[in-house]
Amino acid sequence: MQRTSADGVTVLWQAAPAPGPLTAVLSFGTGLRDETAPTLGAAHLVEALVTTHLGRRPHEFTSSVEEEATHFVVKGTPQEVTGFLHTVCSALRDLPTQYMEHATRLLGLHPPRTCDHRGAEPLSARYGPHGLGLVLHHDPDMYARLTSDAVRTHAAAHFTRGNAVLALDGPPPAGLTLPLPDGPRPDRSAPRLRAGVPGTWQHRLVDTVSLLLTSRAHEPAAVAACHVLSQRVEHLTHHTRGISDGVTLHRFLRDRLTLDRVLVLRPADGHAEEAADILWNETLRLARRGPTRHELDTFTEHARAELRCHDGHCGHDRWTSLQRALESEHFGIPYHDPGTLLAQHAAVTPQDVADHLQRALTDAVLVVPPQVFPRPATPGGTPLPNSTCWRVHGEHPGTPSAPGTRFRKTPLRRLITPRHESGEYLLAPWGLVVRDGNRDEHDIRFDEIAVMRHEGPGRIVLTGCGCHLHIHPDHVARGERVIAALDAAVPAHLVRTDP
């Protein structure tokens, strides 16, 4: 991999130029993980404004926003590539916000890929509505809530020369200019974790079963473990029992040192508990005994085919061979060429896989649909704790109810609401407790609210666990006091008053 710079931007290119048109990727080390609940969708809107400004062109180009990075990709003659890159950089320097209405409407009609991610629930369970946990919280109206000033501020902080890398599959063309705004590379620190979540299982409003496992950013044993585990679980749930549609694997960089991998399967109706037990128990079994030699040989062959594909030999777009280099540059991860990676994968032993999974199980997160009750145990044999955000009444005898001022539903609401939904609020100095008709409780800590939106006289809060809860003053007696307490506690920058 060759390296130079242009206008202060790092430029990488392959030593052996590929035949045909030149492919270039202008990549920024920012994506959804760098947004907050109030600024959710800002990177997509920046991308849409730039591509709208580009208009129609005679050469091929595309763009994308991922969890960790935003890419502008072009393929054409050297002159077309330099013209495209110059226009993108100029648009980021002076963001064309005159296209806000147009770009917002298009994003509402065609949601980006990250709006429907099957690996999102365990990320939300681990991080709440922060960092990678925001993958779950896209909605079509979020772009309309962003102002021109908010989008400009986001672009100025993240789409800068210090946060950019240009990768090409040939030498940099003559006349290359990248007139990006100045700015440093943002902090790559890990997003905060939800308290009490590591090493748990949770209920979520999903129809999938998923497992999150954490590893070091570069750990060949973790790659082997997830491949072998996916093959085992898919064999048992799909090929043998026919209770799932197979296993998909998703990969997310938490920070420069840490990687989250999520294994997901969609079980057939009535089989979610069985699928969850298989997924968890096969993970335990692999952690105790490691894989067989045949399983590791199969993994090595799979890795060889995949690395050859990523090196541009299987018909994929040539720029995919540069993705690892871009990721390494953005996050400061050592870059390994395909030959080195394959040698490291081939050297993985059964004990390496077992050791990795024994570490990963200490903070693994298993997510299942509602009304599904698997029986996961820790490697030591004790029941795996459940960290579902609703406390079930009577599940833990002797646990006192949350203290606070009680606000009961109005007589009319009690009359027209089903008994299991009818409930009350408890207002405490630290927050609000929602209690349903079964006396199950959900805490809303004021200091963990990610965003609060006005909806008429009511409020919709995105809580620290990732739940959306609607609180309306007309539903409880003296409800205006509950709303006043929320308004006093939530900082103004976390409040949205859009219609």
PDB file of N, CA, C and O in Angstrom, residues 301-332:
ATOM      1  N   GLU A 301     -10.344 -22.135   4.677  1.00  0.00           N
ATOM      2  CA  GLU A 301     -10.716 -22.097   3.263  1.00  0.00           C
ATOM      3  C   GLU A 301     -11.688 -20.956   2.984  1.00  0.00           C
ATOM      4  O   GLU A 301     -11.596 -20.274   1.965  1.00  0.00           O
ATOM      5  N   HIS A 302     -12.628 -20.762   3.892  1.00  0.00           N
ATOM      6  CA  HIS A 302     -13.570 -19.640   3.754  1.00  0.00           C
ATOM      7  C   HIS A 302     -12.814 -18.311   3.787  1.00  0.00           C
ATOM      8  O   HIS A 302     -13.077 -17.409   2.976  1.00  0.00           O
ATOM      9  N   ALA A 303     -11.861 -18.172   4.720  1.00  0.00           N
ATOM     10  CA  ALA A 303     -11.085 -16.930   4.823  1.00  0.00           C
ATOM     11  C   ALA A 303     -10.262 -16.698   3.565  1.00  0.00           C
ATOM     12  O   ALA A 303     -10.152 -15.559   3.083  1.00  0.00           O
ATOM     13  N   ARG A 304      -9.689 -17.777   3.009  1.00  0.00           N
ATOM     14  CA  ARG A 304      -8.892 -17.629   1.795  1.00  0.00           C
ATOM     15  C   ARG A 304      -9.761 -17.107   0.648  1.00  0.00           C
ATOM     16  O   ARG A 304      -9.359 -16.186  -0.084  1.00  0.00           O
ATOM     17  N   ALA A 305     -10.968 -17.658   0.481  1.00  0.00           N
ATOM     18  CA  ALA A 305     -11.859 -17.213  -0.591  1.00  0.00           C
ATOM     19  C   ALA A 305     -12.305 -15.775  -0.380  1.00  0.00           C
ATOM     20  O   ALA A 305     -12.363 -14.978  -1.324  1.00  0.00           O
ATOM     21  N   GLU A 306     -12.593 -15.421   0.877  1.00  0.00           N
ATOM     22  CA  GLU A 306     -13.072 -14.067   1.161  1.00  0.00           C
ATOM     23  C   GLU A 306     -11.965 -13.037   0.965  1.00  0.00           C
ATOM     24  O   GLU A 306     -12.191 -11.961   0.393  1.00  0.00           O
ATOM     25  N   LEU A 307     -10.760 -13.334   1.416  1.00  0.00           N
ATOM     26  CA  LEU A 307      -9.660 -12.393   1.255  1.00  0.00           C
ATOM     27  C   LEU A 307      -9.266 -12.241  -0.208  1.00  0.00           C
ATOM     28  O   LEU A 307      -8.911 -11.153  -0.661  1.00  0.00           O
ATOM     29  N   ARG A 308      -9.340 -13.322  -0.968  1.00  0.00           N
ATOM     30  CA  ARG A 308      -9.074 -13.223  -2.404  1.00  0.00           C
ATOM     31  C   ARG A 308     -10.118 -12.331  -3.060  1.00  0.00           C
ATOM     32  O   ARG A 308      -9.806 -11.511  -3.928  1.00  0.00           O
ATOM     33  N   CYS A 309     -11.383 -12.454  -2.611  1.00  0.00           N
ATOM     34  CA  CYS A 309     -12.466 -11.620  -3.148  1.00  0.00           C
ATOM     35  C   CYS A 309     -12.214 -10.157  -2.811  1.00  0.00           C
ATOM     36  O   CYS A 309     -12.309  -9.281  -3.659  1.00  0.00           O
ATOM     37  N   HIS A 310     -11.838  -9.901  -1.562  1.00  0.00           N
ATOM     38  CA  HIS A 310     -11.589  -8.524  -1.139  1.00  0.00           C
ATOM     39  C   HIS A 310     -10.348  -7.937  -1.794  1.00  0.00           C
ATOM     40  O   HIS A 310     -10.165  -6.726  -1.815  1.00  0.00           O
ATOM     41  N   ASP A 311      -9.485  -8.808  -2.327  1.00  0.00           N
ATOM     42  CA  ASP A 311      -8.292  -8.315  -2.992  1.00  0.00           C
ATOM     43  C   ASP A 311      -8.536  -8.037  -4.476  1.00  0.00           C
ATOM     44  O   ASP A 311      -7.609  -7.807  -5.239  1.00  0.00           O
ATOM     45  N   GLY A 312      -9.830  -8.090  -4.885  1.00  0.00           N
ATOM     46  CA  GLY A 312     -10.193  -7.679  -6.232  1.00  0.00           C
ATOM     47  C   GLY A 312     -10.175  -8.768  -7.274  1.00  0.00           C
ATOM     48  O   GLY A 312     -10.080  -8.477  -8.468  1.00  0.00           O
ATOM     49  N   HIS A 313     -10.298 -10.064  -6.876  1.00  0.00           N
ATOM     50  CA  HIS A 313     -10.171 -11.153  -7.829  1.00  0.00           C
ATOM     51  C   HIS A 313     -11.474 -11.929  -8.041  1.00  0.00           C
ATOM     52  O   HIS A 313     -11.443 -13.024  -8.590  1.00  0.00           O
ATOM     53  N   CYS A 314     -12.616 -11.386  -7.582  1.00  0.00           N
ATOM     54  CA  CYS A 314     -13.845 -12.170  -7.736  1.00  0.00           C
ATOM     55  C   CYS A 314     -14.958 -11.363  -8.390  1.00  0.00           C
ATOM     56  O   CYS A 314     -16.118 -11.695  -8.259  1.00  0.00           O
ATOM     57  N   GLY A 315     -14.628 -10.295  -9.068  1.00  0.00           N
ATOM     58  CA  GLY A 315     -15.641  -9.536  -9.786  1.00  0.00           C
ATOM     59  C   GLY A 315     -16.277  -8.429  -8.974  1.00  0.00           C
ATOM     60  O   GLY A 315     -17.105  -7.694  -9.485  1.00  0.00           O
ATOM     61  N   HIS A 316     -15.926  -8.282  -7.692  1.00  0.00           N
ATOM     62  CA  HIS A 316     -16.475  -7.188  -6.902  1.00  0.00           C
ATOM     63  C   HIS A 316     -15.846  -5.870  -7.343  1.00  0.00           C
ATOM     64  O   HIS A 316     -14.818  -5.829  -7.988  1.00  0.00           O
ATOM     65  N   ASP A 317     -16.479  -4.767  -6.950  1.00  0.00           N
ATOM     66  CA  ASP A 317     -15.873  -3.459  -7.228  1.00  0.00           C
ATOM     67  C   ASP A 317     -14.468  -3.423  -6.644  1.00  0.00           C
ATOM     68  O   ASP A 317     -14.226  -3.884  -5.524  1.00  0.00           O
ATOM     69  N   ARG A 318     -13.553  -2.837  -7.406  1.00  0.00           N
ATOM     70  CA  ARG A 318     -12.160  -2.901  -6.995  1.00  0.00           C
ATOM     71  C   ARG A 318     -11.902  -2.154  -5.689  1.00  0.00           C
ATOM     72  O   ARG A 318     -10.986  -2.491  -4.947  1.00  0.00           O
ATOM     73  N   TRP A 319     -12.708  -1.143  -5.411  1.00  0.00           N
ATOM     74  CA  TRP A 319     -12.390  -0.343  -4.227  1.00  0.00           C
ATOM     75  C   TRP A 319     -12.599  -1.101  -2.925  1.00  0.00           C
ATOM     76  O   TRP A 319     -12.083  -0.705  -1.874  1.00  0.00           O
ATOM     77  N   THR A 320     -13.304  -2.260  -2.934  1.00  0.00           N
ATOM     78  CA  THR A 320     -13.487  -3.018  -1.696  1.00  0.00           C
ATOM     79  C   THR A 320     -12.157  -3.503  -1.141  1.00  0.00           C
ATOM     80  O   THR A 320     -12.035  -3.732   0.064  1.00  0.00           O
ATOM     81  N   SER A 321     -11.159  -3.671  -2.018  1.00  0.00           N
ATOM     82  CA  SER A 321      -9.850  -4.117  -1.535  1.00  0.00           C
ATOM     83  C   SER A 321      -9.172  -3.064  -0.673  1.00  0.00           C
ATOM     84  O   SER A 321      -8.205  -3.350   0.028  1.00  0.00           O
ATOM     85  N   LEU A 322      -9.660  -1.810  -0.698  1.00  0.00           N
ATOM     86  CA  LEU A 322      -9.061  -0.729   0.076  1.00  0.00           C
ATOM     87  C   LEU A 322      -9.796  -0.460   1.387  1.00  0.00           C
ATOM     88  O   LEU A 322      -9.362   0.376   2.185  1.00  0.00           O
ATOM     89  N   GLN A 323     -10.906  -1.157   1.617  1.00  0.00           N
ATOM     90  CA  GLN A 323     -11.706  -0.845   2.796  1.00  0.00           C
ATOM     91  C   GLN A 323     -10.947  -1.089   4.096  1.00  0.00           C
ATOM     92  O   GLN A 323     -11.054  -0.309   5.045  1.00  0.00           O
ATOM     93  N   ARG A 324     -10.194  -2.189   4.165  1.00  0.00           N
ATOM     94  CA  ARG A 324      -9.432  -2.448   5.391  1.00  0.00           C
ATOM     95  C   ARG A 324      -8.406  -1.353   5.644  1.00  0.00           C
ATOM     96  O   ARG A 324      -8.146  -0.970   6.781  1.00  0.00           O
ATOM     97  N   ALA A 325      -7.792  -0.871   4.546  1.00  0.00           N
ATOM     98  CA  ALA A 325      -6.809   0.208   4.709  1.00  0.00           C
ATOM     99  C   ALA A 325      -7.477   1.480   5.214  1.00  0.00           C
ATOM    100  O   ALA A 325      -6.926   2.192   6.072  1.00  0.00           O
ATOM    101  N   LEU A 326      -8.663   1.796   4.711  1.00  0.00           N
ATOM    102  CA  LEU A 326      -9.384   2.977   5.177  1.00  0.00           C
ATOM    103  C   LEU A 326      -9.744   2.847   6.650  1.00  0.00           C
ATOM    104  O   LEU A 326      -9.571   3.778   7.442  1.00  0.00           O
ATOM    105  N   GLU A 327     -10.257   1.682   7.031  1.00  0.00           N
ATOM    106  CA  GLU A 327     -10.637   1.455   8.417  1.00  0.00           C
ATOM    107  C   GLU A 327      -9.422   1.578   9.331  1.00  0.00           C
ATOM    108  O   GLU A 327      -9.491   2.189  10.405  1.00  0.00           O
ATOM    109  N   SER A 328      -8.309   1.020   8.897  1.00  0.00           N
ATOM    110  CA  SER A 328      -7.088   1.111   9.698  1.00  0.00           C
ATOM    111  C   SER A 328      -6.654   2.557   9.875  1.00  0.00           C
ATOM    112  O   SER A 328      -6.239   2.976  10.959  1.00  0.00           O
ATOM    113  N   GLU A 329      -6.746   3.339   8.807  1.00  0.00           N
ATOM    114  CA  GLU A 329      -6.334   4.740   8.863  1.00  0.00           C
ATOM    115  C   GLU A 329      -7.248   5.551   9.767  1.00  0.00           C
ATOM    116  O   GLU A 329      -6.786   6.357  10.589  1.00  0.00           O
ATOM    117  N   HIS A 330      -8.559   5.341   9.651  1.00  0.00           N
ATOM    118  CA  HIS A 330      -9.513   6.113  10.458  1.00  0.00           C
ATOM    119  C   HIS A 330      -9.377   5.808  11.950  1.00  0.00           C
ATOM    120  O   HIS A 330      -9.490   6.699  12.789  1.00  0.00           O
ATOM    121  N   PHE A 331      -9.172   4.529  12.285  1.00  0.00           N
ATOM    122  CA  PHE A 331      -9.214   4.124  13.684  1.00  0.00           C
ATOM    123  C   PHE A 331      -7.845   3.841  14.284  1.00  0.00           C
ATOM    124  O   PHE A 331      -7.746   3.480  15.451  1.00  0.00           O
ATOM    125  N   GLY A 332      -6.790   3.962  13.475  1.00  0.00           N
ATOM    126  CA  GLY A 332      -5.462   3.700  14.014  1.00  0.00           C
ATOM    127  C   GLY A 332      -5.197   2.236  14.276  1.00  0.00           C
ATOM    128  O   GLY A 332      -4.409   1.884  15.163  1.00  0.00           O
TER     129      GLY A 332
END
